[in-house]
């Protein structure tokens, strides 16, 4: 059973920083690309950042230069460092991995940025 567990969300003032972690139950991150998504209140879920097995990253235009995705295969963990946060970054953040037999999501972690 694949499990993804996010942590690190919280309340922060505009301009502040937060770091999110996504821990997997097995070594699945070593062999698969991983994405961070977010779902703002009343809106659809959107891709924020993505990292391949080789470490290639890409970001949504709205977070480029502010967010950094990284991975530690030894710890089966993917991170999202978020700097210069804005109120519009407020959302539930999810990590995601697509395996051959299906898609897996974490339970989500709330990030709230106050103005």
mmCIF file with all atom_site columns, C-alpha atoms in Angstrom:
data_model
loop_
_atom_site.group_PDB
_atom_site.id
_atom_site.type_symbol
_atom_site.label_atom_id
_atom_site.label_alt_id
_atom_site.label_comp_id
_atom_site.label_asym_id
_atom_site.label_entity_id
_atom_site.label_seq_id
_atom_site.pdbx_PDB_ins_code
_atom_site.Cartn_x
_atom_site.Cartn_y
_atom_site.Cartn_z
_atom_site.occupancy
_atom_site.B_iso_or_equiv
_atom_site.pdbx_formal_charge
_atom_site.auth_seq_id
_atom_site.auth_comp_id
_atom_site.auth_asym_id
_atom_site.auth_atom_id
_atom_site.pdbx_PDB_model_num
ATOM 1   C CA . UNK A 1 1   ? 0.000   0.000  0.000   1.00 0.00 ? 1   UNK A CA 1
ATOM 2   C CA . UNK A 1 2   ? 1.470   3.307  -1.089  1.00 0.00 ? 2   UNK A CA 1
ATOM 3   C CA . UNK A 1 3   ? 1.143   6.148  1.373   1.00 0.00 ? 3   UNK A CA 1
ATOM 4   C CA . UNK A 1 4   ? 2.186   9.762  0.969   1.00 0.00 ? 4   UNK A CA 1
ATOM 5   C CA . UNK A 1 5   ? 2.224   12.019 4.016   1.00 0.00 ? 5   UNK A CA 1
ATOM 6   C CA . UNK A 1 6   ? 2.634   15.766 3.719   1.00 0.00 ? 6   UNK A CA 1
ATOM 7   C CA . UNK A 1 7   ? 3.743   17.999 6.560   1.00 0.00 ? 7   UNK A CA 1
ATOM 8   C CA . UNK A 1 8   ? 4.943   21.528 7.185   1.00 0.00 ? 8   UNK A CA 1
ATOM 9   C CA . UNK A 1 9   ? 1.905   23.625 6.384   1.00 0.00 ? 9   UNK A CA 1
ATOM 10  C CA . UNK A 1 10  ? 0.686   26.435 8.566   1.00 0.00 ? 10  UNK A CA 1
ATOM 11  C CA . UNK A 1 11  ? -0.081  30.122 8.857   1.00 0.00 ? 11  UNK A CA 1
ATOM 12  C CA . UNK A 1 12  ? 2.490   32.663 7.704   1.00 0.00 ? 12  UNK A CA 1
ATOM 13  C CA . UNK A 1 13  ? 2.497   36.355 6.932   1.00 0.00 ? 13  UNK A CA 1
ATOM 14  C CA . UNK A 1 14  ? 2.873   37.659 3.415   1.00 0.00 ? 14  UNK A CA 1
ATOM 15  C CA . UNK A 1 15  ? 6.541   37.633 2.445   1.00 0.00 ? 15  UNK A CA 1
ATOM 16  C CA . UNK A 1 16  ? 7.343   34.761 4.766   1.00 0.00 ? 16  UNK A CA 1
ATOM 17  C CA . UNK A 1 17  ? 8.559   31.244 4.082   1.00 0.00 ? 17  UNK A CA 1
ATOM 18  C CA . UNK A 1 18  ? 7.403   27.692 4.691   1.00 0.00 ? 18  UNK A CA 1
ATOM 19  C CA . UNK A 1 19  ? 8.879   24.327 3.877   1.00 0.00 ? 19  UNK A CA 1
ATOM 20  C CA . UNK A 1 20  ? 6.699   21.345 3.027   1.00 0.00 ? 20  UNK A CA 1
ATOM 21  C CA . UNK A 1 21  ? 7.715   17.688 3.106   1.00 0.00 ? 21  UNK A CA 1
ATOM 22  C CA . UNK A 1 22  ? 6.163   14.652 1.487   1.00 0.00 ? 22  UNK A CA 1
ATOM 23  C CA . UNK A 1 23  ? 7.275   11.290 2.831   1.00 0.00 ? 23  UNK A CA 1
ATOM 24  C CA . UNK A 1 24  ? 6.516   8.063  0.988   1.00 0.00 ? 24  UNK A CA 1
ATOM 25  C CA . UNK A 1 25  ? 5.938   4.671  2.557   1.00 0.00 ? 25  UNK A CA 1
ATOM 26  C CA . UNK A 1 26  ? 8.472   2.988  0.293   1.00 0.00 ? 26  UNK A CA 1
ATOM 27  C CA . UNK A 1 27  ? 11.221  3.768  -2.172  1.00 0.00 ? 27  UNK A CA 1
ATOM 28  C CA . UNK A 1 28  ? 8.794   4.859  -4.857  1.00 0.00 ? 28  UNK A CA 1
ATOM 29  C CA . UNK A 1 29  ? 10.210  8.352  -5.209  1.00 0.00 ? 29  UNK A CA 1
ATOM 30  C CA . UNK A 1 30  ? 13.560  6.969  -6.331  1.00 0.00 ? 30  UNK A CA 1
ATOM 31  C CA . UNK A 1 31  ? 12.022  5.610  -9.519  1.00 0.00 ? 31  UNK A CA 1
ATOM 32  C CA . UNK A 1 32  ? 9.235   8.086  -10.249 1.00 0.00 ? 32  UNK A CA 1
ATOM 33  C CA . UNK A 1 33  ? 8.637   11.737 -10.892 1.00 0.00 ? 33  UNK A CA 1
ATOM 34  C CA . UNK A 1 34  ? 6.822   13.600 -8.134  1.00 0.00 ? 34  UNK A CA 1
ATOM 35  C CA . UNK A 1 35  ? 4.632   16.657 -8.220  1.00 0.00 ? 35  UNK A CA 1
ATOM 36  C CA . UNK A 1 36  ? 3.333   19.199 -5.745  1.00 0.00 ? 36  UNK A CA 1
ATOM 37  C CA . UNK A 1 37  ? -0.165  20.461 -6.423  1.00 0.00 ? 37  UNK A CA 1
ATOM 38  C CA . UNK A 1 38  ? -2.369  22.950 -4.629  1.00 0.00 ? 38  UNK A CA 1
ATOM 39  C CA . UNK A 1 39  ? -6.070  23.645 -4.416  1.00 0.00 ? 39  UNK A CA 1
ATOM 40  C CA . UNK A 1 40  ? -7.075  27.165 -3.401  1.00 0.00 ? 40  UNK A CA 1
ATOM 41  C CA . UNK A 1 41  ? -10.506 27.658 -1.800  1.00 0.00 ? 41  UNK A CA 1
ATOM 42  C CA . UNK A 1 42  ? -13.242 27.291 -4.398  1.00 0.00 ? 42  UNK A CA 1
ATOM 43  C CA . UNK A 1 43  ? -10.808 26.547 -7.215  1.00 0.00 ? 43  UNK A CA 1
ATOM 44  C CA . UNK A 1 44  ? -9.475  23.538 -9.058  1.00 0.00 ? 44  UNK A CA 1
ATOM 45  C CA . UNK A 1 45  ? -6.321  21.700 -8.125  1.00 0.00 ? 45  UNK A CA 1
ATOM 46  C CA . UNK A 1 46  ? -3.285  22.945 -10.046 1.00 0.00 ? 46  UNK A CA 1
ATOM 47  C CA . UNK A 1 47  ? 0.287   21.790 -10.541 1.00 0.00 ? 47  UNK A CA 1
ATOM 48  C CA . UNK A 1 48  ? 2.802   23.886 -8.637  1.00 0.00 ? 48  UNK A CA 1
ATOM 49  C CA . UNK A 1 49  ? 6.109   22.077 -9.154  1.00 0.00 ? 49  UNK A CA 1
ATOM 50  C CA . UNK A 1 50  ? 7.410   18.822 -10.567 1.00 0.00 ? 50  UNK A CA 1
ATOM 51  C CA . UNK A 1 51  ? 10.674  16.924 -10.282 1.00 0.00 ? 51  UNK A CA 1
ATOM 52  C CA . UNK A 1 52  ? 11.832  13.999 -12.411 1.00 0.00 ? 52  UNK A CA 1
ATOM 53  C CA . UNK A 1 53  ? 13.917  11.026 -11.329 1.00 0.00 ? 53  UNK A CA 1
ATOM 54  C CA . UNK A 1 54  ? 16.921  12.782 -12.835 1.00 0.00 ? 54  UNK A CA 1
ATOM 55  C CA . UNK A 1 55  ? 16.265  15.933 -10.848 1.00 0.00 ? 55  UNK A CA 1
ATOM 56  C CA . UNK A 1 56  ? 14.863  18.084 -13.640 1.00 0.00 ? 56  UNK A CA 1
ATOM 57  C CA . UNK A 1 57  ? 12.372  20.557 -12.236 1.00 0.00 ? 57  UNK A CA 1
ATOM 58  C CA . UNK A 1 58  ? 9.627   22.714 -13.598 1.00 0.00 ? 58  UNK A CA 1
ATOM 59  C CA . UNK A 1 59  ? 7.300   25.203 -11.979 1.00 0.00 ? 59  UNK A CA 1
ATOM 60  C CA . UNK A 1 60  ? 4.054   27.002 -12.521 1.00 0.00 ? 60  UNK A CA 1
ATOM 61  C CA . UNK A 1 61  ? 4.679   30.541 -13.719 1.00 0.00 ? 61  UNK A CA 1
ATOM 62  C CA . UNK A 1 62  ? 3.041   31.909 -10.589 1.00 0.00 ? 62  UNK A CA 1
ATOM 63  C CA . UNK A 1 63  ? 5.703   30.391 -8.309  1.00 0.00 ? 63  UNK A CA 1
ATOM 64  C CA . UNK A 1 64  ? 8.857   30.547 -10.430 1.00 0.00 ? 64  UNK A CA 1
ATOM 65  C CA . UNK A 1 65  ? 11.710  32.128 -8.543  1.00 0.00 ? 65  UNK A CA 1
ATOM 66  C CA . UNK A 1 66  ? 9.919   31.726 -5.203  1.00 0.00 ? 66  UNK A CA 1
ATOM 67  C CA . UNK A 1 67  ? 9.382   27.966 -4.772  1.00 0.00 ? 67  UNK A CA 1
ATOM 68  C CA . UNK A 1 68  ? 11.954  25.188 -4.973  1.00 0.00 ? 68  UNK A CA 1
ATOM 69  C CA . UNK A 1 69  ? 11.205  21.471 -5.257  1.00 0.00 ? 69  UNK A CA 1
ATOM 70  C CA . UNK A 1 70  ? 13.849  18.950 -4.257  1.00 0.00 ? 70  UNK A CA 1
ATOM 71  C CA . UNK A 1 71  ? 14.141  15.297 -3.374  1.00 0.00 ? 71  UNK A CA 1
ATOM 72  C CA . UNK A 1 72  ? 16.082  13.065 -1.009  1.00 0.00 ? 72  UNK A CA 1
ATOM 73  C CA . UNK A 1 73  ? 15.831  9.519  -2.315  1.00 0.00 ? 73  UNK A CA 1
ATOM 74  C CA . UNK A 1 74  ? 17.590  8.089  0.725   1.00 0.00 ? 74  UNK A CA 1
ATOM 75  C CA . UNK A 1 75  ? 14.823  9.488  2.925   1.00 0.00 ? 75  UNK A CA 1
ATOM 76  C CA . UNK A 1 76  ? 12.007  8.767  0.425   1.00 0.00 ? 76  UNK A CA 1
ATOM 77  C CA . UNK A 1 77  ? 11.034  12.415 0.769   1.00 0.00 ? 77  UNK A CA 1
ATOM 78  C CA . UNK A 1 78  ? 10.280  15.283 -1.566  1.00 0.00 ? 78  UNK A CA 1
ATOM 79  C CA . UNK A 1 79  ? 10.336  18.876 -0.388  1.00 0.00 ? 79  UNK A CA 1
ATOM 80  C CA . UNK A 1 80  ? 8.810   22.162 -1.436  1.00 0.00 ? 80  UNK A CA 1
ATOM 81  C CA . UNK A 1 81  ? 10.512  25.279 -0.125  1.00 0.00 ? 81  UNK A CA 1
ATOM 82  C CA . UNK A 1 82  ? 8.241   28.284 -0.465  1.00 0.00 ? 82  UNK A CA 1
ATOM 83  C CA . UNK A 1 83  ? 9.656   31.792 -0.123  1.00 0.00 ? 83  UNK A CA 1
ATOM 84  C CA . UNK A 1 84  ? 8.183   35.259 -0.583  1.00 0.00 ? 84  UNK A CA 1
ATOM 85  C CA . UNK A 1 85  ? 4.736   33.852 0.048   1.00 0.00 ? 85  UNK A CA 1
ATOM 86  C CA . UNK A 1 86  ? 1.686   35.781 -1.089  1.00 0.00 ? 86  UNK A CA 1
ATOM 87  C CA . UNK A 1 87  ? -1.942  35.605 0.027   1.00 0.00 ? 87  UNK A CA 1
ATOM 88  C CA . UNK A 1 88  ? -2.793  33.999 -3.316  1.00 0.00 ? 88  UNK A CA 1
ATOM 89  C CA . UNK A 1 89  ? -0.571  31.048 -2.355  1.00 0.00 ? 89  UNK A CA 1
ATOM 90  C CA . UNK A 1 90  ? -3.172  30.099 0.249   1.00 0.00 ? 90  UNK A CA 1
ATOM 91  C CA . UNK A 1 91  ? -4.329  26.555 -0.547  1.00 0.00 ? 91  UNK A CA 1
ATOM 92  C CA . UNK A 1 92  ? -4.215  22.940 0.472   1.00 0.00 ? 92  UNK A CA 1
ATOM 93  C CA . UNK A 1 93  ? -0.983  21.499 -0.890  1.00 0.00 ? 93  UNK A CA 1
ATOM 94  C CA . UNK A 1 94  ? -0.743  17.878 -2.052  1.00 0.00 ? 94  UNK A CA 1
ATOM 95  C CA . UNK A 1 95  ? 2.055   15.713 -3.300  1.00 0.00 ? 95  UNK A CA 1
ATOM 96  C CA . UNK A 1 96  ? 1.394   13.256 -6.083  1.00 0.00 ? 96  UNK A CA 1
ATOM 97  C CA . UNK A 1 97  ? 3.098   10.329 -7.739  1.00 0.00 ? 97  UNK A CA 1
ATOM 98  C CA . UNK A 1 98  ? 1.933   8.387  -10.763 1.00 0.00 ? 98  UNK A CA 1
ATOM 99  C CA . UNK A 1 99  ? 2.834   4.719  -10.726 1.00 0.00 ? 99  UNK A CA 1
ATOM 100 C CA . UNK A 1 100 ? 2.211   2.109  -13.384 1.00 0.00 ? 100 UNK A CA 1
ATOM 101 C CA . UNK A 1 101 ? -0.814  0.843  -11.455 1.00 0.00 ? 101 UNK A CA 1
ATOM 102 C CA . UNK A 1 102 ? -2.315  4.174  -10.460 1.00 0.00 ? 102 UNK A CA 1
ATOM 103 C CA . UNK A 1 103 ? -2.104  7.689  -9.087  1.00 0.00 ? 103 UNK A CA 1
ATOM 104 C CA . UNK A 1 104 ? -1.420  8.408  -5.444  1.00 0.00 ? 104 UNK A CA 1
ATOM 105 C CA . UNK A 1 105 ? -2.053  11.557 -3.430  1.00 0.00 ? 105 UNK A CA 1
ATOM 106 C CA . UNK A 1 106 ? -1.226  12.609 0.060   1.00 0.00 ? 106 UNK A CA 1
ATOM 107 C CA . UNK A 1 107 ? -3.877  13.861 2.445   1.00 0.00 ? 107 UNK A CA 1
ATOM 108 C CA . UNK A 1 108 ? -2.866  17.475 1.924   1.00 0.00 ? 108 UNK A CA 1
ATOM 109 C CA . UNK A 1 109 ? -1.487  20.178 4.167   1.00 0.00 ? 109 UNK A CA 1
ATOM 110 C CA . UNK A 1 110 ? -3.025  23.626 4.593   1.00 0.00 ? 110 UNK A CA 1
ATOM 111 C CA . UNK A 1 111 ? -0.963  26.701 3.824   1.00 0.00 ? 111 UNK A CA 1
ATOM 112 C CA . UNK A 1 112 ? -2.481  30.043 4.752   1.00 0.00 ? 112 UNK A CA 1
ATOM 113 C CA . UNK A 1 113 ? -0.769  33.320 3.936   1.00 0.00 ? 113 UNK A CA 1
ATOM 114 C CA . UNK A 1 114 ? -2.116  36.408 5.657   1.00 0.00 ? 114 UNK A CA 1
ATOM 115 C CA . UNK A 1 115 ? -1.811  39.862 4.157   1.00 0.00 ? 115 UNK A CA 1
#
